[in-house]
Amino acid sequence: MSVPVIAIDGPAGSGKSTVARGVAQTLGWSFLDTGAMYRAVACEALFKGLEIHDEVAVATLADQSEITTLPRVTINGRDVEDEIRTPAINEAVSVVAAQPLVRRAMVSRQRAWAASQSEGTVVEGRDITTVVFPDATLKVFLTASIEERARRRGDESASSVARRDEADSNRTNSPLRQAADALFVDTTGRAVDEVVKEIVACLTTHR
Ligand code: DC
């Protein structure tokens, strides 16, 4: 691996995006939200009227689409930043993310992204520590209580968050798992800055 990578996994609402962004900002590194990539693919599949369970069709779309996550989430030039957080996409994304061919397309893009960075990068998702970058410089597993995670998700209900966790953790392909050598951080009741500092401090002992 040419650039240092901090890989962060955890369930919905565990604070991954906020913490990953904070760590990246502190270090002057780039940041990749891989959940936004899967969400963008789900949006485009619905937009194009694809049958969401048609794995080959969705994976072909994933392969052929241009996706950006910053400064806005776009797919094939269409801004989907707001649409990716809607209930319809919360449901559809679990279907899309369980499809092995879609995952294969996403994983290769995520590795290409890291390879193209000049400094380090912070990448967050569900399979980043276990599948995408098992040799990352530092691996982190974030979690928080279900009540706090649902509260952080704002308008997504606790039952919807729990349903998605269940689907993400029990799917056959790349389920959410804590890597044995990942730093475990429970963010319940903790300030973002404090968690960011803990991860940055841990990096210095891992380099
Ligand atoms: O982090 P998020 O809630 O935006 O992720 C959206 C969905 O995508 C979630 O249901 C899990 C899935 N996902 C995944 O399977 N693998 C990743 N690396 C990132 C997200």
Short mmCIF file of C-alpha atoms and ligand atoms in Angstrom, two decimals:
data_model
loop_
_atom_site.label_atom_id
_atom_site.label_comp_id
_atom_site.label_asym_id
_atom_site.label_seq_id
_atom_site.Cartn_x
_atom_site.Cartn_y
_atom_site.Cartn_z
CA MET A 1 0.00 0.00 0.00
CA SER A 2 1.57 3.26 -1.06
CA VAL A 3 -0.20 5.79 1.17
CA PRO A 4 -1.20 5.34 4.81
CA VAL A 5 -4.85 4.38 5.27
CA ILE A 6 -6.99 4.64 8.38
CA ALA A 7 -9.88 2.19 7.92
CA ILE A 8 -13.01 2.74 10.01
CA ASP A 9 -16.00 0.40 10.21
CA GLY A 10 -19.11 0.38 12.37
CA PRO A 11 -22.91 0.28 12.28
CA ALA A 12 -25.23 3.12 11.19
CA GLY A 13 -25.03 6.15 13.48
CA SER A 14 -21.87 5.01 15.25
CA GLY A 15 -20.26 8.33 14.29
CA LYS A 16 -18.07 6.98 11.45
CA SER A 17 -18.54 9.83 8.99
CA THR A 18 -18.17 12.63 11.54
CA VAL A 19 -15.18 11.02 13.23
CA ALA A 20 -13.52 10.01 9.94
CA ARG A 21 -13.92 13.55 8.62
CA GLY A 22 -12.43 14.96 11.83
CA VAL A 23 -9.46 12.59 11.72
CA ALA A 24 -8.84 13.42 8.04
CA GLN A 25 -9.02 17.14 8.75
CA THR A 26 -6.63 16.89 11.72
CA LEU A 27 -4.07 14.97 9.65
CA GLY A 28 -4.57 16.90 6.40
CA TRP A 29 -5.60 13.66 4.68
CA SER A 30 -8.46 12.88 2.30
CA PHE A 31 -11.69 11.18 3.36
CA LEU A 32 -13.93 8.64 1.62
CA ASP A 33 -17.48 7.80 2.74
CA THR A 34 -18.08 4.43 1.05
CA GLY A 35 -21.69 4.25 2.29
CA ALA A 36 -22.39 7.28 0.09
CA MET A 37 -21.06 5.30 -2.90
CA TYR A 38 -23.50 2.42 -2.28
CA ARG A 39 -26.29 4.93 -1.69
CA ALA A 40 -25.50 6.71 -4.99
CA VAL A 41 -25.70 3.39 -6.86
CA ALA A 42 -29.08 2.65 -5.23
CA CYS A 43 -30.34 6.11 -6.29
CA GLU A 44 -29.22 5.64 -9.86
CA ALA A 45 -30.72 2.15 -10.08
CA LEU A 46 -34.12 3.52 -8.97
CA PHE A 47 -33.74 6.59 -11.22
CA LYS A 48 -33.04 4.35 -14.24
CA GLY A 49 -36.00 2.13 -13.32
CA LEU A 50 -33.89 -0.99 -12.79
CA GLU A 51 -35.24 -3.94 -10.84
CA ILE A 52 -33.23 -3.46 -7.63
CA HIS A 53 -32.84 -7.24 -7.13
CA ASP A 54 -31.35 -7.71 -10.61
CA GLU A 55 -27.74 -8.03 -9.47
CA VAL A 56 -26.18 -8.12 -12.93
CA ALA A 57 -28.06 -5.00 -14.05
CA VAL A 58 -27.22 -3.08 -10.86
CA ALA A 59 -23.56 -4.17 -10.95
CA THR A 60 -23.25 -3.16 -14.62
CA LEU A 61 -24.63 0.23 -13.66
CA ALA A 62 -22.19 0.43 -10.71
CA ASP A 63 -19.29 -0.46 -13.00
CA GLN A 64 -20.18 2.08 -15.65
CA SER A 65 -21.18 5.01 -13.45
CA GLU A 66 -19.06 7.95 -12.44
CA ILE A 67 -19.40 8.62 -8.71
CA THR A 68 -18.13 11.51 -6.58
CA THR A 69 -18.64 11.86 -2.84
CA LEU A 70 -17.03 15.27 -2.24
CA PRO A 71 -17.82 18.11 -2.27
CA ARG A 72 -21.27 16.65 -3.14
CA VAL A 73 -22.44 13.12 -3.77
CA THR A 74 -23.09 12.78 -7.51
CA ILE A 75 -23.60 9.90 -9.90
CA ASN A 76 -23.19 10.39 -13.63
CA GLY A 77 -23.20 14.14 -13.03
CA ARG A 78 -26.52 14.11 -11.14
CA ASP A 79 -26.45 15.57 -7.62
CA VAL A 80 -27.95 13.00 -5.22
CA GLU A 81 -26.62 14.48 -1.96
CA ASP A 82 -30.11 14.96 -0.50
CA GLU A 83 -31.80 11.97 -2.12
CA ILE A 84 -29.33 9.43 -0.68
CA ARG A 85 -30.69 10.02 2.85
CA THR A 86 -34.37 9.41 2.04
CA PRO A 87 -36.33 6.41 3.44
CA ALA A 88 -36.57 4.85 -0.05
CA ILE A 89 -32.79 4.79 -0.36
CA ASN A 90 -32.31 3.62 3.27
CA GLU A 91 -34.30 0.55 2.20
CA ALA A 92 -32.87 0.05 -1.30
CA VAL A 93 -29.23 0.44 -0.29
CA SER A 94 -29.22 -2.71 1.87
CA VAL A 95 -30.37 -4.74 -1.14
CA VAL A 96 -27.73 -3.23 -3.42
CA ALA A 97 -24.94 -3.52 -0.82
CA ALA A 98 -25.64 -7.25 -0.36
CA GLN A 99 -24.93 -8.01 -4.04
CA PRO A 100 -21.42 -9.50 -4.51
CA LEU A 101 -20.97 -8.08 -8.03
CA VAL A 102 -21.85 -4.58 -6.85
CA ARG A 103 -19.44 -4.93 -3.92
CA ARG A 104 -16.68 -6.06 -6.25
CA ALA A 105 -17.12 -2.92 -8.36
CA MET A 106 -17.12 -0.68 -5.27
CA VAL A 107 -14.12 -2.34 -3.62
CA SER A 108 -11.93 -1.90 -6.69
CA ARG A 109 -12.90 1.78 -6.91
CA GLN A 110 -12.11 2.26 -3.21
CA ARG A 111 -8.66 0.70 -3.62
CA ALA A 112 -8.00 2.80 -6.74
CA TRP A 113 -9.03 5.88 -4.77
CA ALA A 114 -6.49 5.17 -2.02
CA ALA A 115 -3.76 4.43 -4.57
CA SER A 116 -4.35 7.81 -6.22
CA GLN A 117 -3.95 9.86 -3.02
CA SER A 118 -0.70 11.73 -2.38
CA GLU A 119 -1.01 11.97 1.42
CA GLY A 120 -2.90 9.54 3.62
CA THR A 121 -6.60 8.79 3.45
CA VAL A 122 -9.36 7.93 5.93
CA VAL A 123 -11.94 5.49 4.55
CA GLU A 124 -15.10 4.48 6.39
CA GLY A 125 -17.79 1.88 5.78
CA ARG A 126 -18.69 -1.69 6.78
CA ASP A 127 -16.00 -3.88 5.18
CA ILE A 128 -13.09 -1.45 5.05
CA THR A 129 -11.04 -3.04 7.84
CA THR A 130 -11.92 -6.62 6.88
CA VAL A 131 -12.03 -6.71 3.06
CA VAL A 132 -11.01 -3.48 1.36
CA PHE A 133 -7.90 -2.59 3.41
CA PRO A 134 -7.10 -5.50 5.77
CA ASP A 135 -3.51 -4.17 5.90
CA ALA A 136 -4.50 -0.59 6.73
CA THR A 137 -2.08 1.43 8.85
CA LEU A 138 -4.74 1.67 11.54
CA LYS A 139 -8.09 -0.13 11.79
CA VAL A 140 -10.90 1.21 13.95
CA PHE A 141 -14.31 -0.23 14.87
CA LEU A 142 -16.75 2.40 16.12
CA THR A 143 -20.02 1.67 17.83
CA ALA A 144 -22.61 3.32 20.11
CA SER A 145 -25.84 2.29 21.83
CA ILE A 146 -28.86 1.76 19.53
CA GLU A 147 -30.69 4.68 21.21
CA GLU A 148 -27.84 7.07 20.54
CA ARG A 149 -27.31 5.78 17.00
CA ALA A 150 -31.02 6.27 16.15
CA ARG A 151 -30.92 9.78 17.67
CA ARG A 152 -27.90 10.68 15.53
CA ARG A 153 -29.71 9.47 12.42
CA GLY A 154 -32.33 12.15 13.07
CA ASP A 155 -35.37 11.34 11.00
CA GLU A 156 -34.52 7.65 10.48
CA SER A 157 -36.44 5.61 13.08
CA ALA A 158 -34.71 3.27 15.56
CA SER A 159 -36.46 0.32 13.93
CA SER A 160 -35.20 1.31 10.47
CA VAL A 161 -31.62 1.68 11.80
CA ALA A 162 -31.91 -1.69 13.58
CA ARG A 163 -33.29 -3.35 10.44
CA ARG A 164 -30.39 -2.06 8.35
CA ASP A 165 -27.83 -3.16 10.97
CA GLU A 166 -29.38 -6.60 10.95
CA ALA A 167 -29.18 -6.81 7.13
CA ASP A 168 -25.59 -5.45 7.04
CA SER A 169 -24.37 -7.78 9.80
CA ASN A 170 -26.05 -10.96 8.61
CA ARG A 171 -25.56 -10.85 4.84
CA THR A 172 -23.38 -13.58 3.32
CA ASN A 173 -21.09 -11.24 1.44
CA SER A 174 -18.74 -9.01 3.49
CA PRO A 175 -20.95 -8.63 6.57
CA LEU A 176 -20.13 -5.94 9.14
CA ARG A 177 -17.57 -7.51 11.50
CA GLN A 178 -15.01 -6.17 13.90
CA ALA A 179 -11.49 -7.01 12.67
CA ALA A 180 -9.54 -8.81 15.42
CA ASP A 181 -6.81 -6.16 15.45
CA ALA A 182 -9.08 -3.10 15.19
CA LEU A 183 -9.14 -0.41 17.85
CA PHE A 184 -12.62 -0.69 19.44
CA VAL A 185 -14.23 2.63 20.33
CA ASP A 186 -17.68 3.04 21.92
CA THR A 187 -18.70 6.62 21.10
CA THR A 188 -21.82 6.64 23.34
CA GLY A 189 -21.88 9.92 25.27
CA ARG A 190 -18.45 10.94 23.99
CA ALA A 191 -17.57 14.20 22.22
CA VAL A 192 -16.41 13.93 18.59
CA ASP A 193 -13.15 15.80 19.34
CA GLU A 194 -12.26 13.36 22.06
CA VAL A 195 -12.75 10.32 19.78
CA VAL A 196 -10.80 12.02 16.98
CA LYS A 197 -7.90 12.68 19.38
CA GLU A 198 -7.90 9.06 20.56
CA ILE A 199 -7.65 7.77 16.97
CA VAL A 200 -4.95 10.25 15.94
CA ALA A 201 -2.94 9.36 19.07
CA CYS A 202 -3.30 5.68 18.25
CA LEU A 203 -2.01 6.26 14.72
CA THR A 204 1.33 7.48 16.02
CA THR A 205 1.86 4.16 17.79
CA HIS A 206 0.93 2.20 14.63
CA ARG A 207 3.26 3.89 12.10
O1 DC B 1 -22.81 4.23 6.20
P1 DC B 1 -24.17 4.31 5.51
O2 DC B 1 -25.32 4.13 6.43
O3 DC B 1 -24.31 5.52 4.65
O4 DC B 1 -24.16 3.05 4.52
C1 DC B 1 -25.25 2.81 3.66
C2 DC B 1 -25.43 1.34 3.43
O5 DC B 1 -24.36 0.83 2.63
C3 DC B 1 -25.49 0.50 4.68
O6 DC B 1 -26.72 -0.18 4.73
C4 DC B 1 -24.36 -0.47 4.59
C5 DC B 1 -23.82 -0.34 3.20
N1 DC B 1 -22.37 -0.27 3.16
C6 DC B 1 -21.69 -1.43 2.93
O7 DC B 1 -22.29 -2.49 2.81
N2 DC B 1 -20.34 -1.39 2.81
C7 DC B 1 -19.66 -0.25 2.97
N3 DC B 1 -18.33 -0.26 2.84
C8 DC B 1 -20.35 0.94 3.24
C9 DC B 1 -21.72 0.90 3.35
#
